[in-house]
Amino acid sequence: MRILVLSDIHSNYTALETVLKDAGAVDAIWCLGDLVGYGPDPNLVVETIRQQPNLLCLKGNHDAAVSSEMGLDTFNGDARISLLWQRRMLTAENLEFLRPLPSLLKLEKVTLSHGSPRDPLWEYILNTFTARISFEFFETPICFVGHSHIQSAYLQDPNTHSITPVILRPGQAQSLREGRWILNPGSVGQPRDRDPRAAYALFDPEALTWEPRRVVYDVAEVQERIRKLGLPIKHALRLAEGW
Ligand code: ZN
């Protein structure tokens, strides 16, 4: 069984389309949120995700911001400009799709959260310290998170309960049978781990394996559209370097 796990598409349809093609046939799609924000294609991304069969979809902080009356003060200036533009652009149907989404879901073996299981909308798991706290806030053996835009894995040792960051190579499947895991598939539309390729992962809930993946997409084409729309130039520049 193949489940496509993706996160932080951020209105980058070119990257999303490339990821869907690269993943090939899958049995389900689990999206960890932040469909919108930053990029040029909010409607196209939400419509494409909505149409996927066997979809589980979380709401990220950017999705919450556009689909509610939430003040945008917590976002930095450039992120706020994009969010205001997207709030205006998104159709009523797409906003209605985003609004009721949960930001945390508990399944049999896996907990899904946008940020962390402690604070699903806002907390970043960026190091062993936050990973250690996060392991206390879910009961399943596995937790998938997004939000940091960094493809990463943390393992809790079944005996000592110590936490280690694990470097997984894209394209290689990791068994999840031993210990407990926090796994981040990385960001489809705005990677921040200095690798500009779109990031995602394949999860097999029967074999219990996780395979992080990276795929090259047409960054220049997305940058051009961000420029043409007059959206903040920083959001175009960062795509080429992955920050
Ligand atoms: Zn994000």
CSV table of C-alpha atoms and ligand atoms in Angstrom, one decimal:
chain,number,residue,atom,x,y,z
A,1,MET,CA,0.0,0.0,0.0
A,2,ARG,CA,1.3,3.4,-0.9
A,3,ILE,CA,0.2,6.6,0.8
A,4,LEU,CA,1.5,9.9,-0.5
A,5,VAL,CA,2.4,12.2,2.4
A,6,LEU,CA,2.8,15.8,1.5
A,7,SER,CA,2.8,19.2,3.2
A,8,ASP,CA,3.3,22.9,2.8
A,9,ILE,CA,2.4,23.2,-0.9
A,10,HIS,CA,2.0,27.0,-0.4
A,11,SER,CA,0.2,27.8,-3.7
A,12,ASN,CA,2.9,26.3,-5.9
A,13,TYR,CA,1.0,24.3,-8.4
A,14,THR,CA,4.0,23.6,-10.6
A,15,ALA,CA,5.7,21.8,-7.7
A,16,LEU,CA,2.5,20.0,-6.7
A,17,GLU,CA,1.9,18.7,-10.3
A,18,THR,CA,5.5,17.5,-10.5
A,19,VAL,CA,5.1,15.7,-7.1
A,20,LEU,CA,1.8,14.0,-8.1
A,21,LYS,CA,3.4,12.8,-11.3
A,22,ASP,CA,6.6,11.6,-9.6
A,23,ALA,CA,4.8,9.7,-6.9
A,24,GLY,CA,2.8,7.7,-9.5
A,25,ALA,CA,-0.2,5.6,-8.5
A,26,VAL,CA,-1.0,5.9,-4.8
A,27,ASP,CA,-3.8,4.5,-2.6
A,28,ALA,CA,-4.3,7.6,-0.6
A,29,ILE,CA,-3.0,11.1,-0.1
A,30,TRP,CA,-2.4,12.6,3.3
A,31,CYS,CA,-1.8,16.4,3.2
A,32,LEU,CA,-0.4,18.0,6.4
A,33,GLY,CA,-1.6,21.5,5.6
A,34,ASP,CA,-0.6,24.9,4.3
A,35,LEU,CA,-2.0,24.5,0.9
A,36,VAL,CA,-2.0,28.3,0.5
A,37,GLY,CA,0.3,31.3,1.3
A,38,TYR,CA,3.4,32.6,-0.5
A,39,GLY,CA,2.9,31.3,-4.1
A,40,PRO,CA,0.9,32.3,-7.2
A,41,ASP,CA,-1.7,29.5,-7.4
A,42,PRO,CA,-4.0,29.3,-4.4
A,43,ASN,CA,-7.2,28.3,-6.2
A,44,LEU,CA,-5.5,25.7,-8.5
A,45,VAL,CA,-3.7,24.1,-5.5
A,46,VAL,CA,-6.8,23.8,-3.4
A,47,GLU,CA,-8.9,22.5,-6.3
A,48,THR,CA,-6.3,19.9,-7.2
A,49,ILE,CA,-6.0,18.7,-3.6
A,50,ARG,CA,-9.8,18.7,-3.1
A,51,GLN,CA,-10.2,16.4,-6.1
A,52,GLN,CA,-7.8,13.7,-4.9
A,53,PRO,CA,-9.5,10.4,-4.0
A,54,ASN,CA,-8.9,9.0,-0.5
A,55,LEU,CA,-7.7,12.3,0.8
A,56,LEU,CA,-7.0,13.2,4.4
A,57,CYS,CA,-6.2,16.9,4.7
A,58,LEU,CA,-5.1,19.1,7.6
A,59,LYS,CA,-5.3,22.8,8.0
A,60,GLY,CA,-2.1,24.8,8.4
A,61,ASN,CA,-1.5,28.2,9.9
A,62,HIS,CA,-1.7,29.9,6.5
A,63,ASP,CA,-4.9,28.0,5.6
A,64,ALA,CA,-6.4,29.1,9.0
A,65,ALA,CA,-5.3,32.7,8.3
A,66,VAL,CA,-6.9,33.0,4.9
A,67,SER,CA,-10.1,31.2,5.7
A,68,SER,CA,-10.9,33.0,9.0
A,69,GLU,CA,-11.1,36.5,10.3
A,70,MET,CA,-7.9,35.9,12.2
A,71,GLY,CA,-5.6,38.9,12.4
A,72,LEU,CA,-2.4,38.5,10.3
A,73,ASP,CA,-0.1,40.2,12.9
A,74,THR,CA,1.7,36.9,13.7
A,75,PHE,CA,2.9,36.7,10.0
A,76,ASN,CA,6.0,38.7,8.8
A,77,GLY,CA,5.4,41.6,6.4
A,78,ASP,CA,6.0,39.6,3.1
A,79,ALA,CA,3.9,36.6,4.2
A,80,ARG,CA,1.1,38.9,5.2
A,81,ILE,CA,1.1,40.6,1.8
A,82,SER,CA,0.7,37.2,0.1
A,83,LEU,CA,-2.0,36.1,2.6
A,84,LEU,CA,-4.1,39.3,2.0
A,85,TRP,CA,-3.8,38.8,-1.8
A,86,GLN,CA,-4.8,35.1,-1.4
A,87,ARG,CA,-7.7,35.9,0.8
A,88,ARG,CA,-9.0,38.1,-1.9
A,89,MET,CA,-8.3,35.6,-4.7
A,90,LEU,CA,-9.7,32.4,-3.2
A,91,THR,CA,-13.1,31.4,-4.3
A,92,ALA,CA,-15.9,30.9,-1.8
A,93,GLU,CA,-15.9,27.1,-2.4
A,94,ASN,CA,-12.1,26.9,-1.8
A,95,LEU,CA,-12.4,28.9,1.4
A,96,GLU,CA,-15.2,26.7,2.6
A,97,PHE,CA,-13.1,23.6,1.9
A,98,LEU,CA,-10.2,25.0,4.0
A,99,ARG,CA,-12.2,26.4,6.9
A,100,PRO,CA,-13.5,23.2,8.7
A,101,LEU,CA,-10.3,21.2,8.2
A,102,PRO,CA,-8.7,19.8,11.4
A,103,SER,CA,-5.1,20.7,12.2
A,104,LEU,CA,-4.6,17.3,14.0
A,105,LEU,CA,-5.9,13.8,13.2
A,106,LYS,CA,-5.4,10.7,15.2
A,107,LEU,CA,-5.4,7.4,13.3
A,108,GLU,CA,-4.7,3.9,14.5
A,109,LYS,CA,-0.9,3.9,14.0
A,110,VAL,CA,-0.3,7.5,13.1
A,111,THR,CA,-1.0,10.9,14.4
A,112,LEU,CA,-1.0,13.7,11.8
A,113,SER,CA,-0.4,17.3,12.8
A,114,HIS,CA,0.5,20.4,10.8
A,115,GLY,CA,3.0,21.8,13.4
A,116,SER,CA,3.5,19.7,16.5
A,117,PRO,CA,1.1,17.4,18.4
A,118,ARG,CA,1.3,19.9,21.3
A,119,ASP,CA,0.4,23.0,19.2
A,120,PRO,CA,-0.8,21.8,15.8
A,121,LEU,CA,-1.1,25.1,14.1
A,122,TRP,CA,2.0,27.0,15.3
A,123,GLU,CA,4.8,25.0,16.9
A,124,TYR,CA,7.9,24.0,14.8
A,125,ILE,CA,9.8,20.8,15.5
A,126,LEU,CA,13.2,21.9,14.5
A,127,ASN,CA,15.5,20.1,16.9
A,128,THR,CA,15.9,17.3,19.4
A,129,PHE,CA,14.6,19.6,22.2
A,130,THR,CA,11.2,20.2,20.6
A,131,ALA,CA,11.1,16.6,19.3
A,132,ARG,CA,11.5,15.3,22.9
A,133,ILE,CA,8.6,17.4,24.2
A,134,SER,CA,6.5,16.4,21.2
A,135,PHE,CA,6.8,12.7,21.9
A,136,GLU,CA,4.9,13.3,25.1
A,137,PHE,CA,1.9,14.7,23.3
A,138,PHE,CA,0.9,11.7,21.1
A,139,GLU,CA,0.2,8.0,21.8
A,140,THR,CA,0.6,6.4,18.4
A,141,PRO,CA,4.0,4.9,17.4
A,142,ILE,CA,4.3,7.4,14.5
A,143,CYS,CA,3.6,11.1,14.1
A,144,PHE,CA,3.7,13.0,10.8
A,145,VAL,CA,4.3,16.8,10.9
A,146,GLY,CA,4.9,19.6,8.4
A,147,HIS,CA,5.3,23.3,9.0
A,148,SER,CA,9.1,23.6,9.3
A,149,HIS,CA,9.5,22.9,5.5
A,150,ILE,CA,12.5,20.6,6.5
A,151,GLN,CA,12.5,16.9,5.5
A,152,SER,CA,13.5,15.3,8.7
A,153,ALA,CA,13.1,12.3,11.1
A,154,TYR,CA,13.4,11.9,14.9
A,155,LEU,CA,13.6,8.4,16.5
A,156,GLN,CA,12.7,7.7,20.1
A,157,ASP,CA,14.6,4.6,21.3
A,158,PRO,CA,12.2,1.9,22.6
A,159,ASN,CA,14.4,1.1,25.6
A,160,THR,CA,16.2,4.3,26.7
A,161,HIS,CA,13.6,6.7,25.3
A,162,SER,CA,16.4,8.9,24.1
A,163,ILE,CA,15.7,11.0,21.0
A,164,THR,CA,18.0,11.0,17.9
A,165,PRO,CA,17.7,12.9,14.6
A,166,VAL,CA,18.0,10.4,11.8
A,167,ILE,CA,19.4,11.3,8.4
A,168,LEU,CA,17.3,9.6,5.8
A,169,ARG,CA,18.4,9.6,2.2
A,170,PRO,CA,15.8,10.5,-0.5
A,171,GLY,CA,14.7,7.4,-2.4
A,172,GLN,CA,15.6,4.9,0.4
A,173,ALA,CA,12.8,3.4,2.5
A,174,GLN,CA,13.3,3.3,6.2
A,175,SER,CA,11.6,0.7,8.4
A,176,LEU,CA,9.5,2.2,11.2
A,177,ARG,CA,9.1,-1.1,13.2
A,178,GLU,CA,11.5,-0.2,15.9
A,179,GLY,CA,10.9,2.7,18.3
A,180,ARG,CA,8.6,5.7,17.8
A,181,TRP,CA,9.0,8.3,15.1
A,182,ILE,CA,8.3,11.9,14.2
A,183,LEU,CA,8.6,12.3,10.5
A,184,ASN,CA,8.4,15.4,8.3
A,185,PRO,CA,8.0,14.9,4.5
A,186,GLY,CA,9.4,18.4,3.8
A,187,SER,CA,7.7,21.0,1.8
A,188,VAL,CA,6.3,20.6,-1.7
A,189,GLY,CA,6.2,24.3,-2.7
A,190,GLN,CA,8.8,26.1,-0.6
A,191,PRO,CA,11.6,23.8,0.8
A,192,ARG,CA,13.8,25.4,3.5
A,193,ASP,CA,16.5,22.8,3.9
A,194,ARG,CA,18.8,24.3,1.2
A,195,ASP,CA,17.6,21.8,-1.3
A,196,PRO,CA,15.3,23.5,-3.8
A,197,ARG,CA,13.7,20.3,-5.1
A,198,ALA,CA,10.1,19.6,-4.1
A,199,ALA,CA,9.9,17.3,-1.1
A,200,TYR,CA,7.4,14.6,-0.2
A,201,ALA,CA,7.3,11.0,1.2
A,202,LEU,CA,5.7,7.6,0.6
A,203,PHE,CA,4.3,5.7,3.6
A,204,ASP,CA,3.4,2.1,3.5
A,205,PRO,CA,1.2,1.4,6.6
A,206,GLU,CA,1.4,-2.4,6.1
A,207,ALA,CA,5.1,-2.8,5.6
A,208,LEU,CA,5.6,0.2,8.0
A,209,THR,CA,8.1,2.0,5.8
A,210,TRP,CA,8.8,5.6,5.1
A,211,GLU,CA,10.5,6.8,1.9
A,212,PRO,CA,11.4,10.5,1.7
A,213,ARG,CA,11.7,11.8,-1.9
A,214,ARG,CA,12.9,14.9,-3.8
A,215,VAL,CA,12.0,15.9,-7.3
A,216,VAL,CA,13.2,18.7,-9.5
A,217,TYR,CA,10.5,21.1,-10.8
A,218,ASP,CA,10.5,24.2,-12.9
A,219,VAL,CA,11.4,26.8,-10.3
A,220,ALA,CA,12.0,29.6,-12.9
A,221,GLU,CA,8.5,29.3,-14.2
A,222,VAL,CA,7.0,29.8,-10.7
A,223,GLN,CA,9.4,32.7,-10.0
A,224,GLU,CA,8.3,34.4,-13.2
A,225,ARG,CA,4.6,34.2,-12.2
A,226,ILE,CA,5.3,35.5,-8.7
A,227,ARG,CA,7.1,38.5,-10.3
A,228,LYS,CA,4.3,39.1,-12.9
A,229,LEU,CA,1.6,39.1,-10.1
A,230,GLY,CA,3.6,41.7,-8.1
A,231,LEU,CA,3.8,39.4,-5.1
A,232,PRO,CA,6.9,39.8,-2.7
A,233,ILE,CA,10.0,39.1,-4.7
A,234,LYS,CA,11.6,37.3,-1.7
A,235,HIS,CA,9.1,34.5,-2.2
A,236,ALA,CA,10.4,34.0,-5.7
A,237,LEU,CA,14.1,34.2,-4.8
A,238,ARG,CA,14.0,31.7,-2.0
A,239,LEU,CA,12.6,29.0,-4.2
A,240,ALA,CA,15.9,28.7,-6.2
A,241,GLU,CA,18.0,28.1,-3.1
A,242,GLY,CA,15.6,26.4,-0.8
A,243,TRP,CA,15.4,28.7,2.2
B,1,ZN,ZN,4.2,26.2,5.7
